[in-house]
């Protein structure tokens, strides 16, 4: 069922014994993993509470394999954004981007959001994360995952790379380009992936990757880091894309990084034999520093990662036009809600606010002007400004921690009320009349409104479990 043209090329790429091991890996079960969300919980605390069968993913400190009998996607912790279910090899690019607090970072091809949420956790709420997806339906999924993971400093947009370059020329300290590809590394994970594969599709993907990398190059600051990754084995889309970028922009180079056991090297010979190139064009220097993750060498699917650096020195700051923002004083109903609900108003009074119609957002420092962009989420969605009242959003609940809120309905995983709440039912609670933050084992999961000992359910209808 695997395409013959694919196996013929792989047999030419790999030594005979390794080719047999590679093909045999398709008969093995794929590895499944999750990544702890450090915005919500520290690694050690999560490991003490959880009940899964976990073992570490070597290249991601918060990454863990889980066993087939585990079902983390159906656990309340998943709804609370305590972890993100992510294929283990797909965690490697985010690790090598090495995102840091206070930086401006772009995830150019971001849906469904695994790498964006990984970078956001590393940023710890400081700096600006622009996370983009060109396809509207996938951009919506991306935005939902940003919300579930409690991320406040993300600008979620639905744009082409060309449009973003026009808006963000020479703006970002770090850029992730997890490019659309022919998906050869997904053959074991998604059995229908091979049906869409062809040599023509590989060539088409390589051309598209060249276009995306060109736009990314112009958005990267001097001295900035770019990580290029794919989930394919095709040299034309891997060593080829990297080498063509460096050929057109010699101020870019492949960074030598430490590799984890089982990771392989990039291969300049494969560029010469299999990649599209101009007449007489040689492979770029340093391709051996790129990383190949092979399913027969480590516990994960196929992936390619290249860490690229742009010559120059990172400037202390860059001049750009900021979005016009408002003070909390302009939103009296929200401020009254805040006084009634929160234990400390410091973050409220220092906040920067933006409205989209009736929707109120808390925007991160350094939010650029948004005019002309298709924006899905400009920071943290606080809620809706209704007539003479404010209604908090689900995103706000997932961002808050219990000690930030005056009234909390504290549930546990074992509590039958937890299952009822997630189904959308009313539950019993105690306290004063008004809004309560609902938590599961002290992880925030949603809102309820208490009236006479009954908590009216405000868990979103689209997320409720049957």
Short mmCIF file of N, CA, C and O in Angstrom, two decimals, residues 351-453:
data_model
loop_
_atom_site.label_atom_id
_atom_site.label_comp_id
_atom_site.label_asym_id
_atom_site.label_seq_id
_atom_site.Cartn_x
_atom_site.Cartn_y
_atom_site.Cartn_z
N UNK A 351 -3.45 46.61 33.06
CA UNK A 351 -3.70 45.97 31.77
C UNK A 351 -3.91 46.94 30.62
O UNK A 351 -4.23 48.12 30.81
N UNK A 352 -3.74 46.41 29.41
CA UNK A 352 -3.95 47.14 28.16
C UNK A 352 -5.13 46.45 27.46
O UNK A 352 -5.10 45.23 27.27
N UNK A 353 -6.13 47.22 27.04
CA UNK A 353 -7.40 46.64 26.60
C UNK A 353 -7.73 47.04 25.17
O UNK A 353 -7.36 48.11 24.68
N UNK A 354 -8.47 46.14 24.54
CA UNK A 354 -8.89 46.33 23.16
C UNK A 354 -10.26 45.70 23.00
O UNK A 354 -10.54 44.64 23.57
N UNK A 355 -11.14 46.36 22.26
CA UNK A 355 -12.46 45.79 22.00
C UNK A 355 -12.61 45.44 20.53
O UNK A 355 -12.15 46.18 19.65
N UNK A 356 -13.26 44.30 20.28
CA UNK A 356 -13.72 43.91 18.95
C UNK A 356 -15.24 43.80 19.07
O UNK A 356 -15.75 42.79 19.56
N UNK A 357 -15.95 44.85 18.68
CA UNK A 357 -17.38 44.85 18.92
C UNK A 357 -17.66 44.85 20.41
O UNK A 357 -17.15 45.70 21.15
N UNK A 358 -18.44 43.87 20.89
CA UNK A 358 -18.75 43.75 22.32
C UNK A 358 -17.69 42.96 23.07
O UNK A 358 -17.78 42.84 24.29
N UNK A 359 -16.72 42.40 22.36
CA UNK A 359 -15.74 41.51 22.99
C UNK A 359 -14.55 42.32 23.52
O UNK A 359 -13.98 43.15 22.80
N UNK A 360 -14.18 42.05 24.77
CA UNK A 360 -13.08 42.76 25.42
C UNK A 360 -11.87 41.84 25.55
O UNK A 360 -12.00 40.69 25.98
N UNK A 361 -10.71 42.37 25.18
CA UNK A 361 -9.46 41.60 25.22
C UNK A 361 -8.42 42.32 26.06
O UNK A 361 -8.33 43.56 26.06
N UNK A 362 -7.61 41.53 26.75
CA UNK A 362 -6.40 42.00 27.41
C UNK A 362 -5.25 41.72 26.45
O UNK A 362 -5.00 40.55 26.11
N UNK A 363 -4.58 42.76 25.98
CA UNK A 363 -3.57 42.56 24.94
C UNK A 363 -2.17 42.60 25.53
O UNK A 363 -1.91 43.30 26.51
N UNK A 364 -1.24 41.85 24.94
CA UNK A 364 0.13 41.83 25.46
C UNK A 364 0.87 43.13 25.15
O UNK A 364 0.50 43.88 24.25
N UNK A 365 1.93 43.36 25.90
CA UNK A 365 2.81 44.50 25.63
C UNK A 365 3.35 44.39 24.21
O UNK A 365 3.69 43.31 23.73
N UNK A 366 3.44 45.55 23.54
CA UNK A 366 4.03 45.55 22.21
C UNK A 366 3.12 45.04 21.12
O UNK A 366 3.60 44.67 20.04
N UNK A 367 1.80 45.00 21.36
CA UNK A 367 0.88 44.55 20.32
C UNK A 367 0.97 45.48 19.11
O UNK A 367 0.74 46.68 19.23
N UNK A 368 1.33 44.97 17.94
CA UNK A 368 1.42 45.83 16.76
C UNK A 368 0.05 46.25 16.26
O UNK A 368 -0.97 45.66 16.63
N UNK A 369 0.02 47.27 15.42
CA UNK A 369 -1.24 47.71 14.83
C UNK A 369 -1.85 46.57 14.02
O UNK A 369 -1.17 45.87 13.26
N UNK A 370 -3.15 46.36 14.17
CA UNK A 370 -3.83 45.19 13.61
C UNK A 370 -4.60 45.49 12.33
O UNK A 370 -5.13 44.56 11.71
N UNK A 371 -4.67 46.74 11.93
CA UNK A 371 -5.44 47.10 10.75
C UNK A 371 -4.99 46.33 9.53
O UNK A 371 -3.80 46.23 9.23
N UNK A 372 -5.95 45.74 8.82
CA UNK A 372 -5.65 44.98 7.61
C UNK A 372 -5.40 43.51 7.82
O UNK A 372 -5.25 42.76 6.86
N UNK A 373 -5.33 43.06 9.09
CA UNK A 373 -5.09 41.66 9.39
C UNK A 373 -6.40 40.93 9.72
O UNK A 373 -7.30 41.51 10.33
N UNK A 374 -6.48 39.65 9.35
CA UNK A 374 -7.59 38.81 9.77
C UNK A 374 -7.23 38.23 11.14
O UNK A 374 -6.45 37.29 11.24
N UNK A 375 -7.80 38.82 12.17
CA UNK A 375 -7.43 38.49 13.55
C UNK A 375 -8.51 37.61 14.17
O UNK A 375 -9.69 37.96 14.16
N UNK A 376 -8.10 36.48 14.73
CA UNK A 376 -9.03 35.62 15.46
C UNK A 376 -8.97 35.87 16.96
O UNK A 376 -9.98 35.70 17.66
N UNK A 377 -7.79 36.24 17.46
CA UNK A 377 -7.63 36.37 18.91
C UNK A 377 -6.46 37.33 19.18
O UNK A 377 -5.30 36.96 19.04
N UNK A 378 -6.76 38.59 19.60
CA UNK A 378 -5.69 39.56 19.86
C UNK A 378 -5.29 39.60 21.33
O UNK A 378 -5.40 40.62 22.00
N UNK A 379 -4.84 38.47 21.87
CA UNK A 379 -4.51 38.41 23.29
C UNK A 379 -5.52 37.57 24.04
O UNK A 379 -6.12 36.64 23.49
N UNK A 380 -5.75 37.88 25.30
CA UNK A 380 -6.64 37.11 26.15
C UNK A 380 -8.06 37.65 26.05
O UNK A 380 -8.32 38.81 26.38
N UNK A 381 -9.00 36.81 25.64
CA UNK A 381 -10.40 37.19 25.57
C UNK A 381 -10.97 37.20 26.99
O UNK A 381 -11.05 36.17 27.64
N UNK A 382 -11.35 38.39 27.45
CA UNK A 382 -11.85 38.54 28.82
C UNK A 382 -13.34 38.25 28.93
O UNK A 382 -13.80 37.71 29.94
N UNK A 383 -14.10 38.64 27.91
CA UNK A 383 -15.53 38.40 27.98
C UNK A 383 -16.31 39.37 27.12
O UNK A 383 -15.75 40.08 26.27
N UNK A 384 -17.62 39.45 27.37
CA UNK A 384 -18.55 40.22 26.55
C UNK A 384 -19.11 41.39 27.35
O UNK A 384 -19.58 41.22 28.49
N UNK A 385 -19.07 42.56 26.74
CA UNK A 385 -19.63 43.77 27.34
C UNK A 385 -21.10 43.87 26.95
O UNK A 385 -21.44 44.39 25.88
N UNK A 386 -21.96 43.33 27.80
CA UNK A 386 -23.39 43.39 27.55
C UNK A 386 -23.97 44.65 28.19
O UNK A 386 -23.27 45.38 28.90
N UNK A 387 -25.23 44.93 27.93
CA UNK A 387 -25.85 46.14 28.46
C UNK A 387 -25.89 46.09 29.99
O UNK A 387 -26.51 45.22 30.59
N UNK A 388 -25.15 47.00 30.61
CA UNK A 388 -25.13 47.17 32.07
C UNK A 388 -24.53 45.97 32.82
O UNK A 388 -24.75 45.84 34.02
N UNK A 389 -23.79 45.12 32.14
CA UNK A 389 -23.14 44.00 32.84
C UNK A 389 -22.02 43.44 31.97
O UNK A 389 -21.93 43.72 30.77
N UNK A 390 -21.17 42.67 32.61
CA UNK A 390 -20.05 42.01 31.93
C UNK A 390 -20.17 40.51 32.14
O UNK A 390 -20.41 40.05 33.26
N UNK A 391 -20.01 39.74 31.07
CA UNK A 391 -20.07 38.28 31.16
C UNK A 391 -18.70 37.70 30.82
O UNK A 391 -18.20 37.88 29.71
N UNK A 392 -18.05 37.03 31.78
CA UNK A 392 -16.68 36.54 31.55
C UNK A 392 -16.63 35.42 30.52
O UNK A 392 -17.58 34.65 30.36
N UNK A 393 -15.49 35.30 29.85
CA UNK A 393 -15.30 34.29 28.81
C UNK A 393 -14.72 33.00 29.38
O UNK A 393 -14.14 32.98 30.48
N UNK A 394 -14.85 31.94 28.61
CA UNK A 394 -14.22 30.67 28.97
C UNK A 394 -12.70 30.82 28.96
O UNK A 394 -12.01 30.23 29.80
N UNK A 395 -12.18 31.62 28.02
CA UNK A 395 -10.73 31.84 27.94
C UNK A 395 -10.19 32.44 29.24
O UNK A 395 -9.12 32.07 29.72
N UNK A 396 -10.93 33.38 29.81
CA UNK A 396 -10.50 34.00 31.07
C UNK A 396 -10.45 32.96 32.18
O UNK A 396 -9.49 32.92 32.97
N UNK A 397 -11.46 32.10 32.25
CA UNK A 397 -11.47 31.05 33.28
C UNK A 397 -10.24 30.17 33.15
O UNK A 397 -9.58 29.83 34.15
N UNK A 398 -9.89 29.77 31.93
CA UNK A 398 -8.77 28.86 31.73
C UNK A 398 -7.42 29.52 32.00
O UNK A 398 -6.43 28.84 32.27
N UNK A 399 -7.37 30.84 31.94
CA UNK A 399 -6.13 31.56 32.24
C UNK A 399 -5.95 31.77 33.74
O UNK A 399 -4.82 31.77 34.25
N UNK A 400 -7.05 31.92 34.47
CA UNK A 400 -6.98 32.23 35.89
C UNK A 400 -6.50 31.05 36.72
O UNK A 400 -6.70 29.89 36.35
N UNK A 401 -5.90 31.35 37.86
CA UNK A 401 -5.58 30.36 38.87
C UNK A 401 -6.48 30.59 40.08
O UNK A 401 -6.92 31.72 40.33
N UNK A 402 -6.79 29.54 40.83
CA UNK A 402 -7.78 29.68 41.89
C UNK A 402 -7.49 30.76 42.92
O UNK A 402 -8.41 31.38 43.44
N UNK A 403 -6.20 31.01 43.21
CA UNK A 403 -5.90 32.02 44.22
C UNK A 403 -6.13 33.44 43.72
O UNK A 403 -6.05 34.40 44.48
N UNK A 404 -6.46 33.60 42.45
CA UNK A 404 -6.74 34.92 41.88
C UNK A 404 -8.22 35.29 42.00
O UNK A 404 -8.61 36.42 41.71
N UNK A 405 -9.05 34.33 42.44
CA UNK A 405 -10.50 34.50 42.41
C UNK A 405 -11.06 34.34 43.82
O UNK A 405 -10.65 33.46 44.58
N UNK A 406 -12.04 35.18 44.18
CA UNK A 406 -12.62 35.16 45.52
C UNK A 406 -13.46 33.91 45.77
O UNK A 406 -13.43 33.33 46.86
N UNK A 407 -14.23 33.49 44.79
CA UNK A 407 -15.18 32.39 44.98
C UNK A 407 -14.86 31.26 44.01
O UNK A 407 -14.89 31.47 42.79
N UNK A 408 -14.54 30.09 44.56
CA UNK A 408 -14.11 28.95 43.73
C UNK A 408 -14.92 27.72 44.09
O UNK A 408 -15.10 27.40 45.28
N UNK A 409 -15.40 27.04 43.09
CA UNK A 409 -16.04 25.73 43.27
C UNK A 409 -14.97 24.68 43.00
O UNK A 409 -14.60 24.44 41.85
N UNK A 410 -14.47 24.06 44.06
CA UNK A 410 -13.33 23.14 43.94
C UNK A 410 -13.83 21.70 43.80
O UNK A 410 -14.37 21.13 44.74
N UNK A 411 -13.61 21.14 42.61
CA UNK A 411 -13.98 19.76 42.33
C UNK A 411 -12.72 18.90 42.24
O UNK A 411 -11.60 19.42 42.20
N UNK A 412 -12.91 17.60 42.22
CA UNK A 412 -11.80 16.66 42.02
C UNK A 412 -12.15 15.75 40.85
O UNK A 412 -13.30 15.68 40.41
N UNK A 413 -11.14 15.04 40.37
CA UNK A 413 -11.36 14.11 39.27
C UNK A 413 -12.39 13.06 39.65
O UNK A 413 -13.23 12.64 38.84
N UNK A 414 -12.37 12.61 40.91
CA UNK A 414 -13.27 11.55 41.35
C UNK A 414 -14.69 12.04 41.62
O UNK A 414 -15.63 11.23 41.70
N UNK A 415 -14.88 13.34 41.74
CA UNK A 415 -16.18 13.91 42.09
C UNK A 415 -17.17 13.74 40.94
O UNK A 415 -16.87 14.13 39.80
N UNK A 416 -18.33 13.19 41.22
CA UNK A 416 -19.36 13.02 40.19
C UNK A 416 -19.78 14.37 39.62
O UNK A 416 -20.18 14.47 38.45
N UNK A 417 -19.68 15.44 40.42
CA UNK A 417 -20.03 16.77 39.94
C UNK A 417 -19.14 17.22 38.78
O UNK A 417 -19.57 18.01 37.93
N UNK A 418 -17.90 16.72 38.75
CA UNK A 418 -17.00 17.08 37.65
C UNK A 418 -17.57 16.59 36.32
O UNK A 418 -17.64 17.33 35.34
N UNK A 419 -17.97 15.33 36.28
CA UNK A 419 -18.55 14.78 35.04
C UNK A 419 -19.83 15.50 34.68
O UNK A 419 -20.09 15.79 33.51
N UNK A 420 -20.64 15.82 35.69
CA UNK A 420 -21.89 16.52 35.41
C UNK A 420 -21.64 17.93 34.88
O UNK A 420 -22.33 18.40 33.97
N UNK A 421 -20.64 18.59 35.46
CA UNK A 421 -20.31 19.94 34.99
C UNK A 421 -19.88 19.91 33.53
O UNK A 421 -20.31 20.73 32.72
N UNK A 422 -19.00 18.97 33.18
CA UNK A 422 -18.50 18.88 31.81
C UNK A 422 -19.60 18.46 30.83
O UNK A 422 -19.45 18.66 29.62
N UNK A 423 -20.68 17.89 31.33
CA UNK A 423 -21.83 17.57 30.47
C UNK A 423 -22.77 18.76 30.32
O UNK A 423 -23.74 18.70 29.57
N UNK A 424 -22.51 19.84 31.08
CA UNK A 424 -23.35 21.02 30.98
C UNK A 424 -24.46 21.09 32.00
O UNK A 424 -25.35 21.95 31.91
N UNK A 425 -24.43 20.21 32.98
CA UNK A 425 -25.50 20.18 33.98
C UNK A 425 -25.22 21.17 35.12
O UNK A 425 -24.08 21.56 35.36
N UNK A 426 -26.29 21.57 35.83
CA UNK A 426 -26.11 22.35 37.05
C UNK A 426 -25.58 21.43 38.15
O UNK A 426 -25.85 20.23 38.15
N UNK A 427 -24.83 22.00 39.07
CA UNK A 427 -24.28 21.22 40.18
C UNK A 427 -24.46 22.00 41.47
O UNK A 427 -24.71 23.21 41.45
N UNK A 428 -24.32 21.32 42.57
CA UNK A 428 -24.40 21.98 43.87
C UNK A 428 -23.08 22.65 44.22
O UNK A 428 -22.00 22.14 43.89
N UNK A 429 -23.17 23.80 44.90
CA UNK A 429 -21.97 24.48 45.36
C UNK A 429 -22.36 25.37 46.54
O UNK A 429 -23.55 25.58 46.82
N UNK A 430 -21.34 25.90 47.22
CA UNK A 430 -21.56 26.78 48.35
C UNK A 430 -20.87 28.11 48.11
O UNK A 430 -19.94 28.22 47.31
N UNK A 431 -21.36 29.12 48.84
CA UNK A 431 -20.74 30.44 48.74
C UNK A 431 -21.76 31.51 48.52
O UNK A 431 -22.98 31.28 48.58
N UNK A 432 -21.25 32.71 48.24
CA UNK A 432 -22.12 33.84 48.00
C UNK A 432 -22.63 33.83 46.57
O UNK A 432 -21.98 33.31 45.66
N UNK A 433 -23.78 34.44 46.37
CA UNK A 433 -24.38 34.54 45.05
C UNK A 433 -23.43 35.23 44.08
O UNK A 433 -22.78 36.22 44.43
N UNK A 434 -23.33 34.69 42.86
CA UNK A 434 -22.49 35.32 41.84
C UNK A 434 -21.60 34.33 41.12
O UNK A 434 -21.77 33.11 41.21
N UNK A 435 -20.61 34.86 40.41
CA UNK A 435 -19.72 34.04 39.59
C UNK A 435 -18.76 33.24 40.45
O UNK A 435 -18.19 33.74 41.42
N UNK A 436 -18.57 31.96 40.07
CA UNK A 436 -17.57 31.10 40.70
C UNK A 436 -16.69 30.49 39.61
O UNK A 436 -17.17 30.09 38.55
N UNK A 437 -15.40 30.45 39.91
CA UNK A 437 -14.47 29.73 39.05
C UNK A 437 -14.54 28.26 39.43
O UNK A 437 -14.40 27.90 40.60
N UNK A 438 -14.75 27.39 38.43
CA UNK A 438 -14.81 25.96 38.67
C UNK A 438 -13.44 25.35 38.39
O UNK A 438 -12.84 25.62 37.34
N UNK A 439 -12.95 24.57 39.34
CA UNK A 439 -11.64 23.93 39.17
C UNK A 439 -11.75 22.43 39.37
O UNK A 439 -12.66 21.94 40.05
N UNK A 440 -10.82 21.71 38.78
CA UNK A 440 -10.66 20.27 38.99
C UNK A 440 -9.26 20.04 39.52
O UNK A 440 -8.28 20.32 38.82
N UNK A 441 -9.16 19.59 40.75
CA UNK A 441 -7.85 19.43 41.41
C UNK A 441 -7.04 20.73 41.34
O UNK A 441 -5.83 20.71 41.12
N UNK A 442 -7.74 21.85 41.49
CA UNK A 442 -7.15 23.19 41.47
C UNK A 442 -6.69 23.65 40.09
O UNK A 442 -5.99 24.66 39.98
N UNK A 443 -7.10 22.97 39.02
CA UNK A 443 -6.89 23.45 37.66
C UNK A 443 -8.20 24.06 37.17
O UNK A 443 -9.23 23.40 37.15
N UNK A 444 -8.16 25.31 36.77
CA UNK A 444 -9.39 25.98 36.34
C UNK A 444 -9.94 25.34 35.08
O UNK A 444 -9.20 24.94 34.17
N UNK A 445 -11.27 25.24 35.03
CA UNK A 445 -11.91 24.53 33.92
C UNK A 445 -13.11 25.27 33.35
O UNK A 445 -13.60 24.93 32.28
N UNK A 446 -13.62 26.31 34.06
CA UNK A 446 -14.75 27.05 33.52
C UNK A 446 -15.43 27.91 34.58
O UNK A 446 -14.96 28.02 35.72
N UNK A 447 -16.56 28.50 34.19
CA UNK A 447 -17.34 29.36 35.07
C UNK A 447 -18.67 28.73 35.45
O UNK A 447 -19.23 27.92 34.69
N UNK A 448 -19.18 29.13 36.59
CA UNK A 448 -20.55 28.85 36.98
C UNK A 448 -21.09 30.07 37.70
O UNK A 448 -20.31 30.90 38.20
N UNK A 449 -22.40 30.20 37.76
CA UNK A 449 -23.02 31.32 38.47
C UNK A 449 -23.93 30.77 39.56
O UNK A 449 -24.88 30.04 39.29
N UNK A 450 -23.57 31.09 40.79
CA UNK A 450 -24.23 30.49 41.95
C UNK A 450 -25.49 31.27 42.33
O UNK A 450 -25.45 32.48 42.52
N UNK A 451 -26.58 30.52 42.46
CA UNK A 451 -27.85 31.08 42.92
C UNK A 451 -28.49 30.06 43.86
O UNK A 451 -28.84 28.96 43.44
N UNK A 452 -28.60 30.41 45.15
CA UNK A 452 -29.29 29.55 46.10
C UNK A 452 -28.74 28.15 46.23
O UNK A 452 -29.50 27.18 46.31
N UNK A 453 -27.44 28.00 46.22
CA UNK A 453 -26.81 26.69 46.38
C UNK A 453 -26.71 25.88 45.10
O UNK A 453 -26.18 24.77 45.10
#
